[in-house]
Amino acid sequence: MMVIKTKSEIELMHEAGKLLAACHREIAKLIKPGVTGLDIDRFVDKFLSEHGATPEQKGYNGYPFATCSSVNDVICHGFPTDKPYEDGDIVTIDMVVNLNGWLADSAWSYRVGSVSPEADKLLRITEEALYKGIEQAVEGNRIGDISHAIQVYAEAEGLSVVRDFVGHGIGSKMHEEPQVPHYGPAGKGPRLKEGMVITIEPMLNIGGFKAKVDADGWTARTVDGSLSAQYEHTIAITAEGPLILTKQ
Ligand code: MF3
Ligand code: CO
């Protein structure tokens, strides 16, 4: 079911989003060689509880951590571990904040120390692809307009778009309708209406788009071992255009 939010509900989600954005800004300062995913995960747990919020991912379908920590060829849903990040790694930190029952979701890829030109380009284009999608998140457009804008931009840069994981509606539940693919034809899919809140969260790979999931049941990696990046915002569709609730 598509859930339309009132202006005051969107304001509450915006509060969750601002807290999430503040948390990402702190993470950006912490990420460096030698830091571990578990260090970041503990920081997020503490930061959110100090601000009266909770990490919605912990316990969601049995997921054990506050954050996902997806390093290099991991596309998404990587477990934070005690293995230190190394100079040249790329890592995506993904989290969902619950503040007073309302959620916001944002993933961000980070450079650990200095990264290769190829990795640097992957992160830059993936972030830009997110904003290409957001530009299309206007009333009257269809979900496919978002999907298509992202795919065209990514593929023109020689990158591939992950198919197996998609954006989603969000509100008081992490996953609501509609699904938001990051590939596909324009002009198709549900029409965007004022009051809808969705995530747009493209995952782009340097190699092929195919993904496989590790034996832990969560960690999704590129089949060919190539690097993968992801940027995600939570977006409200408003009469004034797309409102980025998780803007940093
Ligand atoms: N932020 C992710 C999403 O876009 C989180 C799902 S993973 C889980 O849906 F760990 F929370 F299950
Ligand atoms: Co999401």
Short mmCIF file of C-alpha atoms in Angstrom, two decimals, residues 43-137:
data_model
loop_
_atom_site.label_atom_id
_atom_site.label_comp_id
_atom_site.label_asym_id
_atom_site.label_seq_id
_atom_site.Cartn_x
_atom_site.Cartn_y
_atom_site.Cartn_z
CA PHE A 43 29.67 5.32 17.52
CA VAL A 44 26.33 5.34 15.69
CA ASP A 45 24.58 3.40 18.45
CA LYS A 46 25.83 5.88 21.06
CA PHE A 47 25.19 9.00 18.94
CA LEU A 48 21.60 7.98 18.25
CA SER A 49 20.81 7.05 21.84
CA GLU A 50 22.28 10.36 23.06
CA HIS A 51 19.84 12.10 20.71
CA GLY A 52 16.77 10.08 21.72
CA ALA A 53 16.76 7.92 18.58
CA THR A 54 17.26 4.24 17.79
CA PRO A 55 18.94 2.34 14.94
CA GLU A 56 16.03 0.75 13.06
CA GLN A 57 18.22 -1.77 11.23
CA LYS A 58 19.23 -3.55 14.44
CA GLY A 59 16.94 -6.58 14.74
CA TYR A 60 15.22 -5.88 11.41
CA ASN A 61 14.62 -9.35 9.91
CA GLY A 62 17.35 -10.50 12.29
CA TYR A 63 20.00 -8.03 11.05
CA PRO A 64 22.45 -7.83 13.98
CA PHE A 65 23.93 -4.30 13.74
CA ALA A 66 23.01 -0.59 13.80
CA THR A 67 24.80 -0.01 10.49
CA CYS A 68 25.77 -1.78 7.30
CA SER A 69 29.47 -1.41 6.50
CA SER A 70 30.12 -2.44 2.91
CA VAL A 71 33.79 -2.43 1.91
CA ASN A 72 35.16 -2.44 -1.70
CA ASP A 73 33.39 -5.23 -3.66
CA VAL A 74 30.54 -5.41 -1.12
CA ILE A 75 27.47 -3.78 -2.70
CA CYS A 76 25.34 -3.48 0.45
CA HIS A 77 24.32 -5.14 3.74
CA GLY A 78 27.93 -5.84 4.81
CA PHE A 79 28.41 -6.58 8.52
CA PRO A 80 30.63 -4.21 10.49
CA THR A 81 33.70 -6.21 11.61
CA ASP A 82 36.87 -5.71 13.69
CA LYS A 83 39.03 -5.69 10.54
CA PRO A 84 40.58 -2.21 10.21
CA TYR A 85 39.77 -0.20 7.11
CA GLU A 86 42.88 0.17 4.95
CA ASP A 87 44.26 3.10 2.99
CA GLY A 88 42.61 3.02 -0.47
CA ASP A 89 39.46 1.19 0.65
CA ILE A 90 36.00 2.51 -0.10
CA VAL A 91 33.25 1.86 2.46
CA THR A 92 29.51 2.49 2.40
CA ILE A 93 27.87 3.15 5.74
CA ASP A 94 24.08 2.65 5.63
CA MET A 95 21.65 3.26 8.49
CA VAL A 96 18.01 3.91 9.26
CA VAL A 97 17.20 6.30 12.13
CA ASN A 98 14.00 5.98 14.18
CA LEU A 99 13.12 9.22 15.96
CA ASN A 100 9.75 9.24 17.74
CA GLY A 101 8.47 6.44 15.51
CA TRP A 102 9.36 8.13 12.19
CA LEU A 103 12.19 6.88 10.00
CA ALA A 104 14.87 8.21 7.69
CA ASP A 105 17.32 6.17 5.62
CA SER A 106 20.63 7.26 4.13
CA ALA A 107 23.73 5.43 2.90
CA TRP A 108 26.97 7.19 2.02
CA SER A 109 30.22 5.93 0.48
CA TYR A 110 33.48 7.13 2.02
CA ARG A 111 37.09 7.17 0.84
CA VAL A 112 39.56 5.65 3.34
CA GLY A 113 42.79 7.65 3.06
CA SER A 114 43.66 8.16 -0.59
CA VAL A 115 41.87 5.98 -3.13
CA SER A 116 42.65 5.08 -6.76
CA PRO A 117 41.41 7.36 -9.55
CA GLU A 118 38.97 4.58 -10.59
CA ALA A 119 37.50 4.34 -7.09
CA ASP A 120 37.35 8.12 -6.81
CA LYS A 121 35.40 8.35 -10.08
CA LEU A 122 33.04 5.54 -9.00
CA LEU A 123 32.12 7.46 -5.85
CA ARG A 124 31.76 10.78 -7.66
CA ILE A 125 29.53 9.38 -10.41
CA THR A 126 27.40 7.37 -7.96
CA GLU A 127 26.74 10.49 -5.88
CA GLU A 128 25.92 12.48 -9.03
CA ALA A 129 23.62 9.68 -10.25
CA LEU A 130 21.66 9.96 -6.98
CA TYR A 131 21.04 13.67 -7.68
CA LYS A 132 20.03 12.88 -11.31
CA GLY A 133 17.35 10.63 -9.82
CA ILE A 134 16.29 13.19 -7.22
CA GLU A 135 15.74 15.82 -9.98
CA GLN A 136 13.03 13.53 -11.40
CA ALA A 137 11.27 13.06 -8.03
#
